[in-house]
PDB file of C-alpha atoms in Angstrom:
ATOM      1  CA  UNK A  14       7.833  42.407   2.039  1.00  0.00           C
ATOM      2  CA  UNK A  15       8.740  39.123   3.718  1.00  0.00           C
ATOM      3  CA  UNK A  16       6.146  36.344   3.400  1.00  0.00           C
ATOM      4  CA  UNK A  17       4.227  35.796   6.619  1.00  0.00           C
ATOM      5  CA  UNK A  18       4.552  32.398   8.256  1.00  0.00           C
ATOM      6  CA  UNK A  19       1.679  30.680   9.960  1.00  0.00           C
ATOM      7  CA  UNK A  20       1.804  27.457  11.989  1.00  0.00           C
ATOM      8  CA  UNK A  21      -0.831  24.763  11.703  1.00  0.00           C
ATOM      9  CA  UNK A  22      -1.286  21.610  13.727  1.00  0.00           C
ATOM     10  CA  UNK A  23      -2.082  18.624  11.552  1.00  0.00           C
ATOM     11  CA  UNK A  24      -2.909  14.972  12.148  1.00  0.00           C
ATOM     12  CA  UNK A  25      -2.399  12.061   9.801  1.00  0.00           C
ATOM     13  CA  UNK A  26      -4.208   8.793  10.493  1.00  0.00           C
ATOM     14  CA  UNK A  27      -3.090   5.813   8.429  1.00  0.00           C
ATOM     15  CA  UNK A  28      -5.442   2.837   8.473  1.00  0.00           C
ATOM     16  CA  UNK A  29      -3.793  -0.023   6.632  1.00  0.00           C
ATOM     17  CA  UNK A  30      -4.689  -3.672   6.102  1.00  0.00           C
ATOM     18  CA  UNK A  31      -2.500  -4.695   9.004  1.00  0.00           C
ATOM     19  CA  UNK A  32      -1.558  -1.637  11.015  1.00  0.00           C
ATOM     20  CA  UNK A  33      -2.894   1.736  12.103  1.00  0.00           C
ATOM     21  CA  UNK A  34      -0.844   4.732  13.223  1.00  0.00           C
ATOM     22  CA  UNK A  35      -1.331   8.436  14.005  1.00  0.00           C
ATOM     23  CA  UNK A  36       1.180  11.212  13.520  1.00  0.00           C
ATOM     24  CA  UNK A  37       0.767  14.813  14.684  1.00  0.00           C
ATOM     25  CA  UNK A  38       2.810  17.432  12.839  1.00  0.00           C
ATOM     26  CA  UNK A  39       3.372  21.147  13.072  1.00  0.00           C
ATOM     27  CA  UNK A  40       3.312  22.678   9.601  1.00  0.00           C
ATOM     28  CA  UNK A  41       4.785  26.051   8.733  1.00  0.00           C
ATOM     29  CA  UNK A  42       2.888  27.579   5.835  1.00  0.00           C
ATOM     30  CA  UNK A  43       3.703  30.703   3.849  1.00  0.00           C
ATOM     31  CA  UNK A  44       1.984  32.679   1.173  1.00  0.00           C
ATOM     32  CA  UNK A  45       4.788  32.664  -1.400  1.00  0.00           C
ATOM     33  CA  UNK A  46       3.001  34.825  -3.991  1.00  0.00           C
ATOM     34  CA  UNK A  47       3.825  38.510  -4.457  1.00  0.00           C
ATOM     35  CA  UNK A  48       1.417  41.011  -2.889  1.00  0.00           C
ATOM     36  CA  UNK A  49      -0.429  41.717  -6.131  1.00  0.00           C
ATOM     37  CA  UNK A  50      -1.100  38.147  -7.250  1.00  0.00           C
ATOM     38  CA  UNK A  51      -3.389  35.334  -6.100  1.00  0.00           C
ATOM     39  CA  UNK A  52      -2.268  33.821  -2.757  1.00  0.00           C
ATOM     40  CA  UNK A  53      -0.119  30.711  -3.140  1.00  0.00           C
ATOM     41  CA  UNK A  54       0.062  28.843   0.150  1.00  0.00           C
ATOM     42  CA  UNK A  55       2.954  26.430   0.492  1.00  0.00           C
ATOM     43  CA  UNK A  56       4.165  24.213   3.305  1.00  0.00           C
ATOM     44  CA  UNK A  57       7.719  25.415   3.899  1.00  0.00           C
ATOM     45  CA  UNK A  58       8.577  23.284   6.912  1.00  0.00           C
ATOM     46  CA  UNK A  59       7.121  20.422   8.880  1.00  0.00           C
ATOM     47  CA  UNK A  60       8.033  18.914  12.190  1.00  0.00           C
ATOM     48  CA  UNK A  61       6.643  15.681  13.616  1.00  0.00           C
ATOM     49  CA  UNK A  62       5.674  16.385  17.215  1.00  0.00           C
ATOM     50  CA  UNK A  63       4.079  13.088  18.191  1.00  0.00           C
ATOM     51  CA  UNK A  64       4.083   9.628  16.692  1.00  0.00           C
ATOM     52  CA  UNK A  65       1.680   7.043  18.124  1.00  0.00           C
ATOM     53  CA  UNK A  66       2.378   3.395  18.766  1.00  0.00           C
ATOM     54  CA  UNK A  67       1.600   1.139  15.828  1.00  0.00           C
ATOM     55  CA  UNK A  68      -1.622  -0.815  16.367  1.00  0.00           C
ATOM     56  CA  UNK A  69      -2.990  -3.843  14.575  1.00  0.00           C
ATOM     57  CA  UNK A  70      -5.944  -2.470  12.597  1.00  0.00           C
ATOM     58  CA  UNK A  71      -8.991  -3.632  14.582  1.00  0.00           C
ATOM     59  CA  UNK A  72     -11.272  -5.854  12.515  1.00  0.00           C
ATOM     60  CA  UNK A  73     -14.619  -7.382  13.496  1.00  0.00           C
ATOM     61  CA  UNK A  74     -14.020 -10.108  10.944  1.00  0.00           C
ATOM     62  CA  UNK A  75     -11.943 -10.440   7.790  1.00  0.00           C
ATOM     63  CA  UNK A  76     -13.988  -7.895   5.872  1.00  0.00           C
ATOM     64  CA  UNK A  77     -15.234  -5.406   8.456  1.00  0.00           C
ATOM     65  CA  UNK A  78     -13.208  -2.746  10.259  1.00  0.00           C
ATOM     66  CA  UNK A  79     -14.176  -2.227  13.903  1.00  0.00           C
ATOM     67  CA  UNK A  80     -15.031   1.480  13.610  1.00  0.00           C
ATOM     68  CA  UNK A  81     -15.724   1.974  17.330  1.00  0.00           C
ATOM     69  CA  UNK A  82     -12.354   0.459  18.227  1.00  0.00           C
ATOM     70  CA  UNK A  83     -10.595   2.703  15.692  1.00  0.00           C
ATOM     71  CA  UNK A  84     -12.207   5.768  17.268  1.00  0.00           C
ATOM     72  CA  UNK A  85     -11.134   4.549  20.724  1.00  0.00           C
ATOM     73  CA  UNK A  86      -7.506   4.221  19.558  1.00  0.00           C
ATOM     74  CA  UNK A  87      -7.605   7.682  17.986  1.00  0.00           C
ATOM     75  CA  UNK A  88      -9.164   9.374  21.060  1.00  0.00           C
ATOM     76  CA  UNK A  89      -6.672   7.655  23.329  1.00  0.00           C
ATOM     77  CA  UNK A  90      -3.715   8.839  21.231  1.00  0.00           C
ATOM     78  CA  UNK A  91      -5.041  12.434  21.210  1.00  0.00           C
ATOM     79  CA  UNK A  92      -5.021  12.256  25.021  1.00  0.00           C
ATOM     80  CA  UNK A  93      -1.480  10.834  25.117  1.00  0.00           C
ATOM     81  CA  UNK A  94      -0.290  13.584  22.773  1.00  0.00           C
ATOM     82  CA  UNK A  95      -2.072  16.222  24.880  1.00  0.00           C
ATOM     83  CA  UNK A  96      -3.940  17.501  21.835  1.00  0.00           C
ATOM     84  CA  UNK A  97      -7.663  18.172  21.549  1.00  0.00           C
ATOM     85  CA  UNK A  98      -9.551  18.051  18.227  1.00  0.00           C
ATOM     86  CA  UNK A  99     -10.126  21.824  18.432  1.00  0.00           C
ATOM     87  CA  UNK A 100      -6.356  22.443  18.264  1.00  0.00           C
ATOM     88  CA  UNK A 101      -6.100  20.944  14.802  1.00  0.00           C
ATOM     89  CA  UNK A 102      -6.355  22.955  11.627  1.00  0.00           C
ATOM     90  CA  UNK A 103      -5.777  20.129   9.205  1.00  0.00           C
ATOM     91  CA  UNK A 104      -5.918  16.382   9.040  1.00  0.00           C
ATOM     92  CA  UNK A 105      -5.954  13.437   6.729  1.00  0.00           C
ATOM     93  CA  UNK A 106      -7.272   9.940   7.172  1.00  0.00           C
ATOM     94  CA  UNK A 107      -5.760   7.660   4.583  1.00  0.00           C
ATOM     95  CA  UNK A 108      -7.317   4.216   4.295  1.00  0.00           C
ATOM     96  CA  UNK A 109      -5.073   1.916   2.297  1.00  0.00           C
ATOM     97  CA  UNK A 110      -4.595  -1.614   1.032  1.00  0.00           C
ATOM     98  CA  UNK A 111      -7.261  -4.209   1.602  1.00  0.00           C
ATOM     99  CA  UNK A 112      -8.987  -2.008   4.166  1.00  0.00           C
ATOM    100  CA  UNK A 113      -9.841   0.559   1.484  1.00  0.00           C
ATOM    101  CA  UNK A 114     -11.937  -2.083  -0.267  1.00  0.00           C
ATOM    102  CA  UNK A 115     -13.903  -2.960   2.818  1.00  0.00           C
ATOM    103  CA  UNK A 116     -17.587  -2.151   2.585  1.00  0.00           C
ATOM    104  CA  UNK A 117     -17.508  -0.087   5.729  1.00  0.00           C
ATOM    105  CA  UNK A 118     -14.568   2.243   5.179  1.00  0.00           C
ATOM    106  CA  UNK A 119     -17.251   4.989   4.945  1.00  0.00           C
ATOM    107  CA  UNK A 120     -18.551   3.995   8.372  1.00  0.00           C
ATOM    108  CA  UNK A 121     -15.052   4.408   9.808  1.00  0.00           C
ATOM    109  CA  UNK A 122     -14.826   7.892   8.351  1.00  0.00           C
ATOM    110  CA  UNK A 123     -18.215   8.832   9.808  1.00  0.00           C
ATOM    111  CA  UNK A 124     -17.081   7.499  13.192  1.00  0.00           C
ATOM    112  CA  UNK A 125     -13.938   9.635  13.057  1.00  0.00           C
ATOM    113  CA  UNK A 126     -15.672  12.811  11.904  1.00  0.00           C
ATOM    114  CA  UNK A 127     -15.409  15.569  14.470  1.00  0.00           C
ATOM    115  CA  UNK A 128     -11.994  14.368  15.616  1.00  0.00           C
ATOM    116  CA  UNK A 129     -10.127  16.868  13.419  1.00  0.00           C
ATOM    117  CA  UNK A 130     -10.650  20.262  11.821  1.00  0.00           C
ATOM    118  CA  UNK A 131     -11.427  19.823   8.171  1.00  0.00           C
ATOM    119  CA  UNK A 132     -10.430  16.257   7.500  1.00  0.00           C
ATOM    120  CA  UNK A 133      -9.185  15.297   4.107  1.00  0.00           C
ATOM    121  CA  UNK A 134     -10.317  11.739   3.709  1.00  0.00           C
ATOM    122  CA  UNK A 135      -9.005   9.411   1.074  1.00  0.00           C
ATOM    123  CA  UNK A 136      -9.520   5.773   0.534  1.00  0.00           C
ATOM    124  CA  UNK A 137      -6.330   5.835  -1.428  1.00  0.00           C
ATOM    125  CA  UNK A 138      -6.720   3.977  -4.677  1.00  0.00           C
ATOM    126  CA  UNK A 139      -3.644   1.941  -5.499  1.00  0.00           C
ATOM    127  CA  UNK A 140      -2.248   4.667  -7.817  1.00  0.00           C
ATOM    128  CA  UNK A 141      -2.316   7.340  -5.130  1.00  0.00           C
ATOM    129  CA  UNK A 142      -1.109   4.846  -2.537  1.00  0.00           C
ATOM    130  CA  UNK A 143       1.873   3.834  -4.679  1.00  0.00           C
ATOM    131  CA  UNK A 144       2.884   7.481  -5.163  1.00  0.00           C
ATOM    132  CA  UNK A 145       2.463   8.381  -1.450  1.00  0.00           C
ATOM    133  CA  UNK A 146       4.657   5.389  -0.517  1.00  0.00           C
ATOM    134  CA  UNK A 147       7.327   6.319  -3.062  1.00  0.00           C
ATOM    135  CA  UNK A 148       7.439   9.904  -1.826  1.00  0.00           C
ATOM    136  CA  UNK A 149       7.466   8.865   1.827  1.00  0.00           C
ATOM    137  CA  UNK A 150      10.269   6.354   1.295  1.00  0.00           C
ATOM    138  CA  UNK A 151      12.447   8.970  -0.415  1.00  0.00           C
ATOM    139  CA  UNK A 152      12.456   7.221  -3.800  1.00  0.00           C
ATOM    140  CA  UNK A 153      10.894  10.236  -5.543  1.00  0.00           C
ATOM    141  CA  UNK A 154      13.554  12.575  -4.112  1.00  0.00           C
ATOM    142  CA  UNK A 155      16.352  10.139  -4.966  1.00  0.00           C
ATOM    143  CA  UNK A 156      15.147   9.938  -8.575  1.00  0.00           C
ATOM    144  CA  UNK A 157      15.816  13.683  -8.984  1.00  0.00           C
ATOM    145  CA  UNK A 158      19.514  12.926  -8.682  1.00  0.00           C
ATOM    146  CA  UNK A 159      19.670   9.925 -11.017  1.00  0.00           C
ATOM    147  CA  UNK A 160      19.281  11.474 -14.450  1.00  0.00           C
ATOM    148  CA  UNK A 161      18.433   9.176 -17.304  1.00  0.00           C
ATOM    149  CA  UNK A 162      17.376   6.389 -14.956  1.00  0.00           C
ATOM    150  CA  UNK A 163      14.012   5.405 -13.501  1.00  0.00           C
ATOM    151  CA  UNK A 164      13.688   4.320  -9.881  1.00  0.00           C
ATOM    152  CA  UNK A 165      11.026   1.882  -8.681  1.00  0.00           C
ATOM    153  CA  UNK A 166       9.520   1.830  -5.199  1.00  0.00           C
ATOM    154  CA  UNK A 167       7.864  -1.356  -3.917  1.00  0.00           C
ATOM    155  CA  UNK A 168       5.676  -0.914  -0.849  1.00  0.00           C
ATOM    156  CA  UNK A 169       4.848  -4.372   0.504  1.00  0.00           C
ATOM    157  CA  UNK A 170       1.928  -4.213   2.911  1.00  0.00           C
ATOM    158  CA  UNK A 171      -0.473  -6.675   4.467  1.00  0.00           C
ATOM    159  CA  UNK A 172      -2.738  -7.154   1.479  1.00  0.00           C
ATOM    160  CA  UNK A 173      -1.059  -5.474  -1.476  1.00  0.00           C
ATOM    161  CA  UNK A 174       2.274  -4.427  -2.951  1.00  0.00           C
ATOM    162  CA  UNK A 175       2.180  -0.958  -4.475  1.00  0.00           C
ATOM    163  CA  UNK A 176       4.634  -0.204  -7.227  1.00  0.00           C
ATOM    164  CA  UNK A 177       5.589   3.303  -8.380  1.00  0.00           C
ATOM    165  CA  UNK A 178       8.128   4.328 -11.001  1.00  0.00           C
ATOM    166  CA  UNK A 179       9.760   7.765 -10.637  1.00  0.00           C
ATOM    167  CA  UNK A 180      11.809   9.671 -13.204  1.00  0.00           C
ATOM    168  CA  UNK A 181      13.510  12.927 -12.188  1.00  0.00           C
ATOM    169  CA  UNK A 182      11.226  13.302  -9.180  1.00  0.00           C
ATOM    170  CA  UNK A 183       7.937  12.656 -10.962  1.00  0.00           C
ATOM    171  CA  UNK A 184       5.749   9.540 -10.846  1.00  0.00           C
ATOM    172  CA  UNK A 185       5.541   8.112 -14.379  1.00  0.00           C
ATOM    173  CA  UNK A 186       3.834   4.777 -13.753  1.00  0.00           C
ATOM    174  CA  UNK A 187       2.098   2.858 -10.966  1.00  0.00           C
ATOM    175  CA  UNK A 188       0.852  -0.645 -10.453  1.00  0.00           C
ATOM    176  CA  UNK A 189      -0.410  -2.907  -7.705  1.00  0.00           C
ATOM    177  CA  UNK A 190      -0.135  -6.618  -6.952  1.00  0.00           C
ATOM    178  CA  UNK A 191      -2.270  -8.648  -4.523  1.00  0.00           C
ATOM    179  CA  UNK A 192       0.840  -9.772  -2.692  1.00  0.00           C
ATOM    180  CA  UNK A 193       1.276  -9.005   1.010  1.00  0.00           C
ATOM    181  CA  UNK A 194       2.155 -10.364   4.400  1.00  0.00           C
ATOM    182  CA  UNK A 195      -1.384 -11.333   5.367  1.00  0.00           C
ATOM    183  CA  UNK A 196      -2.430 -13.247   2.262  1.00  0.00           C
ATOM    184  CA  UNK A 197      -1.634 -16.366   4.293  1.00  0.00           C
ATOM    185  CA  UNK A 198      -2.456 -16.372   8.008  1.00  0.00           C
ATOM    186  CA  UNK A 199      -1.374 -19.192  10.265  1.00  0.00           C
ATOM    187  CA  UNK A 200      -1.215 -20.167  13.916  1.00  0.00           C
ATOM    188  CA  UNK A 201       2.362 -19.575  15.098  1.00  0.00           C
ATOM    189  CA  UNK A 202       3.179 -22.935  16.728  1.00  0.00           C
ATOM    190  CA  UNK A 203       1.086 -25.465  14.835  1.00  0.00           C
ATOM    191  CA  UNK A 204       1.479 -23.666  11.450  1.00  0.00           C
ATOM    192  CA  UNK A 205      -2.224 -24.422  10.902  1.00  0.00           C
ATOM    193  CA  UNK A 206      -3.518 -22.246   8.081  1.00  0.00           C
ATOM    194  CA  UNK A 207      -6.461 -20.103   9.218  1.00  0.00           C
ATOM    195  CA  UNK A 208      -6.661 -18.051   5.998  1.00  0.00           C
ATOM    196  CA  UNK A 209      -5.388 -18.478   2.442  1.00  0.00           C
ATOM    197  CA  UNK A 210      -6.321 -15.741  -0.053  1.00  0.00           C
ATOM    198  CA  UNK A 211      -8.031 -16.906  -3.247  1.00  0.00           C
ATOM    199  CA  UNK A 212      -5.142 -15.953  -5.551  1.00  0.00           C
ATOM    200  CA  UNK A 213      -2.603 -17.721  -3.323  1.00  0.00           C
ATOM    201  CA  UNK A 214      -4.825 -20.823  -3.377  1.00  0.00           C
ATOM    202  CA  UNK A 215      -4.844 -20.812  -7.198  1.00  0.00           C
ATOM    203  CA  UNK A 216      -1.054 -20.401  -7.327  1.00  0.00           C
ATOM    204  CA  UNK A 217      -0.576 -23.148  -4.706  1.00  0.00           C
ATOM    205  CA  UNK A 218      -2.596 -25.507  -6.919  1.00  0.00           C
ATOM    206  CA  UNK A 219      -0.392 -24.632  -9.908  1.00  0.00           C
ATOM    207  CA  UNK A 220       2.666 -25.338  -7.765  1.00  0.00           C
ATOM    208  CA  UNK A 221       1.114 -28.508  -6.296  1.00  0.00           C
ATOM    209  CA  UNK A 222       1.562 -27.177  -2.769  1.00  0.00           C
ATOM    210  CA  UNK A 223      -0.998 -28.303  -0.151  1.00  0.00           C
ATOM    211  CA  UNK A 224      -1.678 -24.808   1.218  1.00  0.00           C
ATOM    212  CA  UNK A 225      -5.317 -24.944   2.253  1.00  0.00           C
ATOM    213  CA  UNK A 226      -7.247 -23.507   5.179  1.00  0.00           C
ATOM    214  CA  UNK A 227      -7.488 -25.962   8.056  1.00  0.00           C
ATOM    215  CA  UNK A 228      -4.308 -27.863   7.109  1.00  0.00           C
ATOM    216  CA  UNK A 229      -0.906 -27.419   8.697  1.00  0.00           C
ATOM    217  CA  UNK A 230       1.761 -26.019   6.414  1.00  0.00           C
ATOM    218  CA  UNK A 231       5.424 -26.958   6.328  1.00  0.00           C
ATOM    219  CA  UNK A 232       8.154 -24.312   6.343  1.00  0.00           C
ATOM    220  CA  UNK A 233       9.403 -25.845   3.083  1.00  0.00           C
ATOM    221  CA  UNK A 234       6.060 -25.187   1.325  1.00  0.00           C
ATOM    222  CA  UNK A 235       5.717 -21.692   2.802  1.00  0.00           C
ATOM    223  CA  UNK A 236       9.268 -20.834   1.702  1.00  0.00           C
ATOM    224  CA  UNK A 237       8.567 -22.159  -1.811  1.00  0.00           C
ATOM    225  CA  UNK A 238       5.464 -19.925  -2.011  1.00  0.00           C
ATOM    226  CA  UNK A 239       7.350 -16.831  -0.782  1.00  0.00           C
ATOM    227  CA  UNK A 240      10.140 -17.446  -3.298  1.00  0.00           C
ATOM    228  CA  UNK A 241       7.617 -17.790  -6.131  1.00  0.00           C
ATOM    229  CA  UNK A 242       5.925 -14.521  -5.079  1.00  0.00           C
ATOM    230  CA  UNK A 243       9.325 -12.780  -5.104  1.00  0.00           C
ATOM    231  CA  UNK A 244       9.937 -14.083  -8.632  1.00  0.00           C
ATOM    232  CA  UNK A 245       6.477 -12.822  -9.704  1.00  0.00           C
ATOM    233  CA  UNK A 246       7.283  -9.375  -8.269  1.00  0.00           C
ATOM    234  CA  UNK A 247      10.587  -9.308 -10.132  1.00  0.00           C
ATOM    235  CA  UNK A 248       8.798 -10.362 -13.319  1.00  0.00           C
ATOM    236  CA  UNK A 249       6.292  -7.503 -12.930  1.00  0.00           C
ATOM    237  CA  UNK A 250       9.325  -5.178 -13.145  1.00  0.00           C
ATOM    238  CA  UNK A 251      10.704  -7.011 -16.167  1.00  0.00           C
ATOM    239  CA  UNK A 252      13.634  -8.481 -14.219  1.00  0.00           C
ATOM    240  CA  UNK A 253      13.122 -12.095 -15.288  1.00  0.00           C
ATOM    241  CA  UNK A 254      10.873 -14.061 -17.607  1.00  0.00           C
ATOM    242  CA  UNK A 255       8.892 -16.331 -15.322  1.00  0.00           C
ATOM    243  CA  UNK A 256       5.398 -17.398 -16.526  1.00  0.00           C
ATOM    244  CA  UNK A 257       3.326 -14.344 -17.425  1.00  0.00           C
ATOM    245  CA  UNK A 258       0.056 -15.931 -16.243  1.00  0.00           C
ATOM    246  CA  UNK A 259       1.400 -15.970 -12.658  1.00  0.00           C
ATOM    247  CA  UNK A 260       1.956 -12.208 -12.850  1.00  0.00           C
ATOM    248  CA  UNK A 261      -1.479 -11.590 -14.423  1.00  0.00           C
ATOM    249  CA  UNK A 262      -3.070 -13.453 -11.522  1.00  0.00           C
ATOM    250  CA  UNK A 263      -1.735 -10.985  -8.965  1.00  0.00           C
ATOM    251  CA  UNK A 264      -2.391  -7.679 -10.710  1.00  0.00           C
ATOM    252  CA  UNK A 265      -5.246  -6.018  -8.835  1.00  0.00           C
TER     253      UNK A 265
END
């Protein structure tokens, strides 16, 4: 007979280095196996029914996520969406980027427990993260149509850049660089540097750029750094032959 469809309500919570967002989806699942064989449950359709605002990931300091604040955001968004935890049959909390390395990502997960049915929780290692990004961006699907060629997806986040190579729809290689939008943090008007990541500091020394915490930066120096990082990214893909030691520095 016809496979029976069932609808599940699912939540995805993405906690990144810089931003946090929730998405509620309605999943249509079917058992696509024949009556005699082992059930094979597949998602046949999904519809996003609510997408939260994008929040800055709340941090207590540079290395500690504010778990209570995260829970507050999540509870608030459930209310806005008109959904209660009991309505959910599935959920995933994906902690990515720098935040996944934080010592208290476990504490965040404990704080969120009870807010969804059976949560799948992943502190996505950079391999998984690279593949999720490449699938989400459509690069994996696009690679099915480009026979004989590989496609590369670069996901530039706050703390890291995840790289995934797809051939005919499948991930064949992944990599990760410590390059992201929050490796240098500065005050908007004065351009005073409040944070410079260790690897950026080393590269700045090599480039003889005075990018140090507490000093004010010039747009010229910041632009020079960004251009060098772009060259390093291109080199990691084999697109130029800039100094290999620069690239080695940023591999995570």
